[in-house]
mmCIF file of C-alpha atoms and ligand atoms in Angstrom:
data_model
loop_
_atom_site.group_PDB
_atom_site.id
_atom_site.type_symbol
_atom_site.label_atom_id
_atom_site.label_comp_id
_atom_site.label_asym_id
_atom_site.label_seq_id
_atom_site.Cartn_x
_atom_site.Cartn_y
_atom_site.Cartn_z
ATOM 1 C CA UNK A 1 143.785 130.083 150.764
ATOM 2 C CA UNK A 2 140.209 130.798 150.226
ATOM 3 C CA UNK A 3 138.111 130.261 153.448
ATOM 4 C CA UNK A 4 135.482 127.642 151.583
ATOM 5 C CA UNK A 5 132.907 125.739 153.586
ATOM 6 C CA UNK A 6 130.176 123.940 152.645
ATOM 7 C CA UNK A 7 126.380 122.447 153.180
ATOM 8 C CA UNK A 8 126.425 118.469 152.503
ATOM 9 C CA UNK A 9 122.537 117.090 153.203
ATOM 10 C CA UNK A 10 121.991 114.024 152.027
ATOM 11 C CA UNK A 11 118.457 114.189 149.951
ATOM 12 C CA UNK A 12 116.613 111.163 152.736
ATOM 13 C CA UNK A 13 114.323 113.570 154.355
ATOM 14 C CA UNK A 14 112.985 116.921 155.195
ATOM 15 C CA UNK A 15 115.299 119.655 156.402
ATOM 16 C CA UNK A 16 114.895 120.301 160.237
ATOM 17 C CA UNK A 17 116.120 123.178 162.637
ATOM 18 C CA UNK A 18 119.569 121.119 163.145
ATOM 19 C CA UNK A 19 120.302 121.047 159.307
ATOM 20 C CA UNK A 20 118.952 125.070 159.346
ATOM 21 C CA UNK A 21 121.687 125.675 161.745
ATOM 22 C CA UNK A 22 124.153 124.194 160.232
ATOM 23 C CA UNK A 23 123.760 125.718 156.759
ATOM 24 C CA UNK A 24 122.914 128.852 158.289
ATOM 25 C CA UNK A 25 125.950 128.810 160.490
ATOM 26 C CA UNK A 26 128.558 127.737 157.753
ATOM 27 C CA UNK A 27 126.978 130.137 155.805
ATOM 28 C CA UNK A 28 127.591 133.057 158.166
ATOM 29 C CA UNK A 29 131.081 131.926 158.767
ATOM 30 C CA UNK A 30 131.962 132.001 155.139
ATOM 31 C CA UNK A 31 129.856 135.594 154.757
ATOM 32 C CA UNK A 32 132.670 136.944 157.938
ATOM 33 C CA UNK A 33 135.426 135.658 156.450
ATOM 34 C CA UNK A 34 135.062 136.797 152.615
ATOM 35 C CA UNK A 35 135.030 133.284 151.802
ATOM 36 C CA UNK A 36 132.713 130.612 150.043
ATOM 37 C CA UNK A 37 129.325 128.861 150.686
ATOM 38 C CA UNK A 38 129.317 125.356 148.479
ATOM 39 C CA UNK A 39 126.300 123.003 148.607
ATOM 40 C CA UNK A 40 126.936 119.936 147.851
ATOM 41 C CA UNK A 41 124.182 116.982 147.503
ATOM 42 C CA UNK A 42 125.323 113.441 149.193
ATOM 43 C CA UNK A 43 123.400 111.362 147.105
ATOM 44 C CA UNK A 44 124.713 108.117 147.143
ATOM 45 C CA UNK A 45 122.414 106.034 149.019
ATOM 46 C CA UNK A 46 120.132 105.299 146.372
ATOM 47 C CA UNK A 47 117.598 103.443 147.885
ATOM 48 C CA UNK A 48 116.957 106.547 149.978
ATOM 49 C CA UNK A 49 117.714 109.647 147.963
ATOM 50 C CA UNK A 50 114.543 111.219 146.414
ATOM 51 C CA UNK A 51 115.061 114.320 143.882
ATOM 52 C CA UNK A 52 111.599 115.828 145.915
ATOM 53 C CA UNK A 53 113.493 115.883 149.185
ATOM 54 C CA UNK A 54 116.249 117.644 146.766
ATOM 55 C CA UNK A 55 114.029 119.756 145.564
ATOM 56 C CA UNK A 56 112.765 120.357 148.931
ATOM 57 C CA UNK A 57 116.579 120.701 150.256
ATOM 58 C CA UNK A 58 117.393 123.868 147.663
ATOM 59 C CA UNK A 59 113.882 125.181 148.340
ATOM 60 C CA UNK A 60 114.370 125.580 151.820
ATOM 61 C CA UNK A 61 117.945 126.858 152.000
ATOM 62 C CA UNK A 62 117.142 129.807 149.486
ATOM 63 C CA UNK A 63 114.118 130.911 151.404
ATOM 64 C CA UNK A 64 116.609 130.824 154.963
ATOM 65 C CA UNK A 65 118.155 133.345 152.863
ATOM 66 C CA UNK A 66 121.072 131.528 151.382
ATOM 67 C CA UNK A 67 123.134 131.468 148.218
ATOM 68 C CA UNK A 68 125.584 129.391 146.809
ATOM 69 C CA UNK A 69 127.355 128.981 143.384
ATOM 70 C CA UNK A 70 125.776 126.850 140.750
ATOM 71 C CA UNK A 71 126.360 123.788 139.873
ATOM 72 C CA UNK A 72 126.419 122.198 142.951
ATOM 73 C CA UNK A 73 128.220 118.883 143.417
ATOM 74 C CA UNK A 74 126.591 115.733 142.981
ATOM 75 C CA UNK A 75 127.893 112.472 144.929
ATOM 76 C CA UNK A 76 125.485 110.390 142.824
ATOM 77 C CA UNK A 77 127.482 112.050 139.541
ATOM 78 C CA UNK A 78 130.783 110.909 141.053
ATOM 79 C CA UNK A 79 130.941 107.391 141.708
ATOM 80 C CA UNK A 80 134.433 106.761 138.878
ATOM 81 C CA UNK A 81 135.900 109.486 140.801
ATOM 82 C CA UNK A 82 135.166 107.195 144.090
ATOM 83 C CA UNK A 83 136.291 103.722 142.879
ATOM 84 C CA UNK A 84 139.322 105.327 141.695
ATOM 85 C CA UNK A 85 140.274 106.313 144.521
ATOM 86 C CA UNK A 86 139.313 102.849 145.818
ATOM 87 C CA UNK A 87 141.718 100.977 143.289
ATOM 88 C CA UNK A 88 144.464 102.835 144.414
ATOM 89 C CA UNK A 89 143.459 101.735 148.234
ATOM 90 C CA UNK A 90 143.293 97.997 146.783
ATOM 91 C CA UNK A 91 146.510 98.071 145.161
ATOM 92 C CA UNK A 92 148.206 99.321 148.150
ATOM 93 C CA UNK A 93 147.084 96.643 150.234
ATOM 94 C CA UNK A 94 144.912 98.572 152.651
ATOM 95 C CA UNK A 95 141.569 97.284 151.622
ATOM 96 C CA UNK A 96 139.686 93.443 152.008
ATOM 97 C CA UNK A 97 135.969 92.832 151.355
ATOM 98 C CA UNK A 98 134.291 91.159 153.909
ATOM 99 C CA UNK A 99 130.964 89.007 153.660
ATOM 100 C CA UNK A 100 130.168 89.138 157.316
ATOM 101 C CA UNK A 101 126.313 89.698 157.729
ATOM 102 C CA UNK A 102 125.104 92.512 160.774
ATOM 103 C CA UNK A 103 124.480 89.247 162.472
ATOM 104 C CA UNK A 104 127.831 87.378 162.148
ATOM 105 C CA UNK A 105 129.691 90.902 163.454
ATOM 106 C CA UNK A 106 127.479 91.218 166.333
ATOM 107 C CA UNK A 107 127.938 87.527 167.248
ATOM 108 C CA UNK A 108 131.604 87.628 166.544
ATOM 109 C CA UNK A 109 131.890 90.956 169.170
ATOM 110 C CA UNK A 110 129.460 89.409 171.675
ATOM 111 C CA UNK A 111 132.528 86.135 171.900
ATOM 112 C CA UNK A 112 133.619 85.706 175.328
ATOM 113 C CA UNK A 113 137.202 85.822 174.385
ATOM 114 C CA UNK A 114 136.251 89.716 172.802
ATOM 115 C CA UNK A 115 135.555 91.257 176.558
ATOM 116 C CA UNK A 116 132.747 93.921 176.249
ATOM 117 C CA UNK A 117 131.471 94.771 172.677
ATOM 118 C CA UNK A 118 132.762 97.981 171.443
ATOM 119 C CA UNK A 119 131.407 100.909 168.909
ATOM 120 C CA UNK A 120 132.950 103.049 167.102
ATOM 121 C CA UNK A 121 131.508 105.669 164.747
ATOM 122 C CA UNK A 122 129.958 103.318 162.655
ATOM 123 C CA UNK A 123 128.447 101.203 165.608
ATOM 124 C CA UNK A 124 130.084 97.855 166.580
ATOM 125 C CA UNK A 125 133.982 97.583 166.090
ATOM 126 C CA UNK A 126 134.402 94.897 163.402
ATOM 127 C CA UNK A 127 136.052 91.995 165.194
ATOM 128 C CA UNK A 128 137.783 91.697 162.161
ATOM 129 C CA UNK A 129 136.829 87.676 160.544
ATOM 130 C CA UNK A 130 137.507 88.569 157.481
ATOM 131 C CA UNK A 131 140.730 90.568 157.469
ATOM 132 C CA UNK A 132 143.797 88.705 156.116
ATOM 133 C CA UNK A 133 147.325 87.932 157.276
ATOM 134 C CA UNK A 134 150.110 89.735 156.149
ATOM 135 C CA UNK A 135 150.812 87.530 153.518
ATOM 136 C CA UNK A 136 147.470 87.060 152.001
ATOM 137 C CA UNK A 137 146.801 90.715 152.187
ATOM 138 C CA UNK A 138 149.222 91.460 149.832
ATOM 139 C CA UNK A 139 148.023 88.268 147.460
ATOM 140 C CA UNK A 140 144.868 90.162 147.392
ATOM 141 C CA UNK A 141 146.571 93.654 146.334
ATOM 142 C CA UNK A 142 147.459 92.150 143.083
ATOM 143 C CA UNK A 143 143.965 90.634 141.842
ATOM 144 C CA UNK A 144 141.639 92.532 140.851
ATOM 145 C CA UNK A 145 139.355 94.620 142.958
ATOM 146 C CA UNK A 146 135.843 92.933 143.903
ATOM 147 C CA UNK A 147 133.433 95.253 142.709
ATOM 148 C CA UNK A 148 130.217 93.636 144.031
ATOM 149 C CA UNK A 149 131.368 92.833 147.631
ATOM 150 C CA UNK A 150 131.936 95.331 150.555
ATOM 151 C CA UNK A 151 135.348 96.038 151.439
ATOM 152 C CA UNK A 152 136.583 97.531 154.441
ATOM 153 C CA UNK A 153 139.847 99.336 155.196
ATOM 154 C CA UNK A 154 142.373 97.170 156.903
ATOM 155 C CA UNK A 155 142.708 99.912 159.892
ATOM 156 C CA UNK A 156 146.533 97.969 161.419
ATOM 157 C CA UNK A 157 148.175 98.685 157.955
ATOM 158 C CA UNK A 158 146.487 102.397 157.118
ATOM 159 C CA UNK A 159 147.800 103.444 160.613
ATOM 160 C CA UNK A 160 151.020 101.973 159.637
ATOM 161 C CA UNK A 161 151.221 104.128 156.568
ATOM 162 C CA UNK A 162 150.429 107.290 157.941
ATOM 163 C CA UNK A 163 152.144 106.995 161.189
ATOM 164 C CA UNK A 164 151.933 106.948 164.566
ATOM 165 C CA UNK A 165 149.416 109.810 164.619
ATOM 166 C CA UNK A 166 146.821 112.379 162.722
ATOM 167 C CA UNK A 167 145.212 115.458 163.629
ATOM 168 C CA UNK A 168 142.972 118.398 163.171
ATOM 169 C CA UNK A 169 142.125 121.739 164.511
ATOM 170 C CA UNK A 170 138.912 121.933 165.702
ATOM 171 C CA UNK A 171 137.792 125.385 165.516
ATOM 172 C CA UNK A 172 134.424 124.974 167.483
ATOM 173 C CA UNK A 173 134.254 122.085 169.885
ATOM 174 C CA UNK A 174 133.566 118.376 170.242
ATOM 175 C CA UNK A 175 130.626 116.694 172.245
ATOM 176 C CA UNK A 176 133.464 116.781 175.553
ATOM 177 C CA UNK A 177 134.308 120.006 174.959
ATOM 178 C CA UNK A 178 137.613 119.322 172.887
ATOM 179 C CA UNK A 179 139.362 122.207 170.786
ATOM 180 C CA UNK A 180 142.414 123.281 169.057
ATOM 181 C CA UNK A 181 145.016 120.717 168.160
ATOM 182 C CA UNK A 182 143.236 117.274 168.692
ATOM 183 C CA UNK A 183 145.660 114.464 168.104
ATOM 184 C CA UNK A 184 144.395 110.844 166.664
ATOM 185 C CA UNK A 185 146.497 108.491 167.735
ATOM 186 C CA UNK A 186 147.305 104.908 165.718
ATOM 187 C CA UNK A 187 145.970 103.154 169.065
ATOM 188 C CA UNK A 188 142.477 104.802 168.898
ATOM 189 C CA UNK A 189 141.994 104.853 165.223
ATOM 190 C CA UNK A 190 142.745 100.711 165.844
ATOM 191 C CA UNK A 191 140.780 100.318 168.551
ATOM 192 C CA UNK A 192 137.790 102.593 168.885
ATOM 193 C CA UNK A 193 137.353 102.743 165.251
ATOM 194 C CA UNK A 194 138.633 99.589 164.020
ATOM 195 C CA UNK A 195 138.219 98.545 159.859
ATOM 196 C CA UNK A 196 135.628 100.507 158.627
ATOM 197 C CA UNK A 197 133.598 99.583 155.172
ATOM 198 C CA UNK A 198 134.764 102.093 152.694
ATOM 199 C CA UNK A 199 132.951 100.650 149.684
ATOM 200 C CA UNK A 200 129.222 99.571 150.715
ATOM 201 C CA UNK A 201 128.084 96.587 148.338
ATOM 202 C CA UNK A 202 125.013 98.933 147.183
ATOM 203 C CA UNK A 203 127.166 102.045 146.731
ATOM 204 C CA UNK A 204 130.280 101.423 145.316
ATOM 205 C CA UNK A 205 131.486 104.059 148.070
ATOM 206 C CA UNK A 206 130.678 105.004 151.669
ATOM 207 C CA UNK A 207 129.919 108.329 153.275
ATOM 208 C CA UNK A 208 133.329 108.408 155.104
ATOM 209 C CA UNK A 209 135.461 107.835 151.250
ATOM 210 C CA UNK A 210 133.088 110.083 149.404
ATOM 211 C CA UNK A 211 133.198 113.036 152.093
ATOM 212 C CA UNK A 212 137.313 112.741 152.124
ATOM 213 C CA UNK A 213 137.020 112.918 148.370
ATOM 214 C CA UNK A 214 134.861 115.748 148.002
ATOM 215 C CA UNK A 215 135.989 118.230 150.584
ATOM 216 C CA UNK A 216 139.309 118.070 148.470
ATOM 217 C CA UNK A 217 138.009 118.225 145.170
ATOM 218 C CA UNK A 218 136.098 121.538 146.355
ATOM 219 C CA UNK A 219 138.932 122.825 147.668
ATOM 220 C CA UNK A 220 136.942 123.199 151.580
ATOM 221 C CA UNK A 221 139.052 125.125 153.877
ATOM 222 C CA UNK A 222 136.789 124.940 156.968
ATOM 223 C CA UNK A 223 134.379 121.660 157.692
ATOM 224 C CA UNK A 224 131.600 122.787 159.719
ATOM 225 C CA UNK A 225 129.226 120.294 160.671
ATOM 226 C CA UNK A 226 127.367 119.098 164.086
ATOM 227 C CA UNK A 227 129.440 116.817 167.110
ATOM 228 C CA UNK A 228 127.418 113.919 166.368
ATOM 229 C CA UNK A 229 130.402 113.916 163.516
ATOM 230 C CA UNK A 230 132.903 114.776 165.463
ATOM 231 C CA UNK A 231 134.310 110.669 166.164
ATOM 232 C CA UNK A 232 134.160 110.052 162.217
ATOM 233 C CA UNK A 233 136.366 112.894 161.992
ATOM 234 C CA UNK A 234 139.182 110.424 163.233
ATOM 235 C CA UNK A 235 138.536 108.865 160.199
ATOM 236 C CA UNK A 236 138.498 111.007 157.530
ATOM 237 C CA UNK A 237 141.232 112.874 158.958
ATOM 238 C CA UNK A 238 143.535 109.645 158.568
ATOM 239 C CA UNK A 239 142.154 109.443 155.119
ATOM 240 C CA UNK A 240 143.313 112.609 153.878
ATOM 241 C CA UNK A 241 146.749 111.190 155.149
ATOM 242 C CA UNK A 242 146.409 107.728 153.371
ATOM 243 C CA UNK A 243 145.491 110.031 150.327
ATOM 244 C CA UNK A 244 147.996 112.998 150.846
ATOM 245 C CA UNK A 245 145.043 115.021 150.799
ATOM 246 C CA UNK A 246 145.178 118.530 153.003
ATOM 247 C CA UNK A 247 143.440 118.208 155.967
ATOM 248 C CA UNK A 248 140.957 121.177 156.367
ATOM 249 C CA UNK A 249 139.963 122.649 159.805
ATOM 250 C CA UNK A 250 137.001 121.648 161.337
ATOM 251 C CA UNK A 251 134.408 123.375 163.364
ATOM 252 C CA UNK A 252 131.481 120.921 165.202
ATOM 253 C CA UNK A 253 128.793 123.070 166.316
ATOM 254 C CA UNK A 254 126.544 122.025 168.858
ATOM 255 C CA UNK A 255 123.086 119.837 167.972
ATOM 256 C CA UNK A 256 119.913 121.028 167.937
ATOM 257 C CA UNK A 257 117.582 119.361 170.538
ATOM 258 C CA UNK A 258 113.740 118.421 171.057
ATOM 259 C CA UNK A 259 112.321 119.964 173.634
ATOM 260 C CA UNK A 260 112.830 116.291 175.417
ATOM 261 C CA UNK A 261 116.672 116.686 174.869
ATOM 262 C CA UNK A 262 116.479 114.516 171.837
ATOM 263 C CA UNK A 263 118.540 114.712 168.824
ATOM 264 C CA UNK A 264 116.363 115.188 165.974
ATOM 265 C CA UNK A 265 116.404 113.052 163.205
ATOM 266 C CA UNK A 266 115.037 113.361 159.679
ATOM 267 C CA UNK A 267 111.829 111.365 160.677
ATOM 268 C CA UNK A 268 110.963 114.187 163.230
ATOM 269 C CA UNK A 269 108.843 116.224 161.155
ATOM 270 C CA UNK A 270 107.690 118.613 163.929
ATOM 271 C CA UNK A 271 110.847 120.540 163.411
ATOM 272 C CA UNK A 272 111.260 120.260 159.822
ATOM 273 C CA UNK A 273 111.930 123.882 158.135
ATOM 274 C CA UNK A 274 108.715 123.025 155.889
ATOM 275 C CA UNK A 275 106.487 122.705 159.143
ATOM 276 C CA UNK A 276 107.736 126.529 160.219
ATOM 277 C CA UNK A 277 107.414 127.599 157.243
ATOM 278 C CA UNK A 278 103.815 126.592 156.861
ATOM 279 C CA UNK A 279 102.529 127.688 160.002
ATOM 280 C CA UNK A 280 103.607 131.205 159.599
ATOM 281 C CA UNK A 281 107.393 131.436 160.712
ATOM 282 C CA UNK A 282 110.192 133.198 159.090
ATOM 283 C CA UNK A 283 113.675 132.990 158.246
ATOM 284 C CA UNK A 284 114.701 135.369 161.481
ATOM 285 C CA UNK A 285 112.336 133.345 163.701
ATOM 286 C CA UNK A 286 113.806 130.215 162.668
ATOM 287 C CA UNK A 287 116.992 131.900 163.061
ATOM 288 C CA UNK A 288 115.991 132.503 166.595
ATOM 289 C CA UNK A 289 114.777 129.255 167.295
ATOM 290 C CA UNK A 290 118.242 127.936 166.561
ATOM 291 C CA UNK A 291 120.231 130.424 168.825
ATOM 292 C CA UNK A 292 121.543 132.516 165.801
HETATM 293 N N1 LIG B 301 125.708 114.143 154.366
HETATM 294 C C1 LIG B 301 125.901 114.120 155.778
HETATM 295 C C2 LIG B 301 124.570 114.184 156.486
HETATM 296 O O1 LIG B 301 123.574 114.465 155.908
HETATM 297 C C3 LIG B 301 126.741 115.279 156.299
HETATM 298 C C4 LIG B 301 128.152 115.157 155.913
HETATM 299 C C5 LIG B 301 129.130 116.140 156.524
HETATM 300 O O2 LIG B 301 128.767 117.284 156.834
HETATM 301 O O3 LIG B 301 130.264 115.769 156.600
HETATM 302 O O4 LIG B 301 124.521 113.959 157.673
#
C-alpha cells in the first residue's frame, strides 16, 4: 500500500509553529517514503470555521514549501457520508442521544456514590444518565434515528462488538513515551473513555466519527499528528473496528511549546506562521524554530 498521510487543520484560527510542524513533518515523511501528502479541511464546526482562516491555512502551507493534490477534502462537504455511517451505528444498537446539559454531567460525576470525577479525552467521563438498559437499547435501534439531539456511543456494547481489545502501532511516541504495539483494552476504552458523543446536536457529526471516516475514505496509511491526540486514538482505533475499517499506523510527534512550557493554542498569535512571516522569517527559519 501507498504510504499516504495527511494535514487535517480545522479552519478556527491562525496556523502556529505546532501546526507548521506537523504539516511539515508529515510532509517530509511522505516525501522519504515515495508516498502522499493529503490536506484535508475539518470544517465541521460551523460556528467557528471561517473560509479567511482557510484561506489563510493553504496560504501558509504553500509558502512552508508544501504541496498537495487538489481537491482537497472537505468535512463541511461530507456530512450524508457522516450520518450514514451514523444510521448504521443506530441500527446496531450502539448509539443513544442524551439531553444531559455540561452542568447535569458535571453534577452527576461530582455524586458521592461516583468516587473522584474522571476525564477522558473529551474531558469528564459521562456518568452515563441517559444510557439505556439492555432492553430499551434495542427498542431504540428500531425507531428512527433522532436527528436534532446528541447521541453518544454506548461504549459497554461497542467494546462488546469488537472484543476484548484494539490496537495500533505507534510509529513515533505517546506523551509517556509509548511505542510499537499499544494494546486498548475493553476495560480502558469503558472506563477512561467512557460513551463519547459521536453526533454533536450542531454538527450532525463529531471530530472523533468524521476523522475515522475520512482517514479511510483517503485511503491514509500513516496518521501523524501531535500526543495531545494520542488518548483519542483509543477511540478511533475501536471505531475502525466497529466499522471494519483498516486501522492505519500512527505516529504522535511531540508538541510545540511557549517559551513558558505552554502548549500553544490557536489564540496564541505570537507564534502564528503569519507573525514569522511578517517580521522577516523564512520557511528554513521556521523550520529551525521547530527542530526540523
Ligand atoms: N482537525 C484536528 C485539529 O485541528 C486534527 C485532527 C487529526 O489530526 O486527527 O486539531
Amino acid at each position: 500500500m501507498t504510504f499516504t498521510t495527511r494535514f487535517a487543520p480545522s479552519p478556527t484560527g491562525p496556523l502556529h509553529l505546532g501546526h507548521a510542524y506537523s504539516a511539515l513533518l508529515a510532509h517530509d515523511l511522505a516525501i522519504q517514503a515515495g508516498g502522499t501528502f493529503l490536506l484535508r479541511i475539518e470544517d465541521i464546526d460551523l460556528s467557528r470555521a471561517r473560509p479567511e482562516w482557510e484561506a489563510m491555512i493553504f496560504n501558509d502551507l504553500a509558502w512552508l514549501g508544501l504541496a498537495w493534490p487538489e481537491p482537497v477534502m472537505r468535512q463541511s462537504e461530507r456530512i450524508g457520508v457522516y450520518q450514514a455511517v451514523l444510521d448504521d451505528l443506530w441500527a446496531r444498537g450502539l448509539l443513544y442521544p442524551c439531553t444531559c446539559s455540561r452542568r447535569d454531567i458535571q453534577s452527576a460525576a461530582a455524586a458521592p456514590q461516583e468516587g473522584a470525577p474522571m476525564f477522558g479525552p473529551d474531558g469528564l467521563i459521562y456518568p452515563g444518565t441517559c444510557r439505556p438498559t439492555e432492553a430499551a437499547a434495542n427498542a431504540l435501534s428500531r425507531r428512527n434515528r433522532p436527528t436534532d439531539l446528541p447521541l453518544r456511543l454506548n461504549m459497554t456494547r461497542a467494546t462488546a462488538a469488537v472484543g476484548e481489545e484494539v490496537g495500533f502501532t505507534e510509529k513515533g511516541q505517546g506523551p509517556e513515551g509509548e511505542a510499537g504495539e499499544i494494546r486498548v483494552t475493553a476495560w480502558q476504552l469503558t472506563h477512561g473513555i467512557g460513551d463519547i458523543v459521536l453526533a454533536r446536536r450542531d454538527m450532525g457529526t463529531s471530530y472523533h466519527l468524521s476523522v475515522v471516516v475520512d482517514d479511510a475514505a483517503q485511503a491514509i496509511t500513516r496518521v501523524v499528528r501531535g500526543q495531545d491526540l494520542f488518548e483519542a486514538t483509543a477511540i478511533h482505533v475501536l471505531l475502525q473496528a466497529l466499522l471494519d475499517l483498516p486501522h492505519p499506523d500512527y505516529h504522535h510527534h511531540r508538541l510545540i511549546r511557549d517559551p513558558a512550557g505552554k502548549r500553544l493554542a490557536k489564540r496564541d498569535d505570537a507564534r502564528a506562521i503569519a507573525r514569522f512571516r511578517e517580521d522577516g522569517a523564512s520557511p528554513s527559519d521556521i523550520r529551525a524554530m521547530v527542530g526540523l
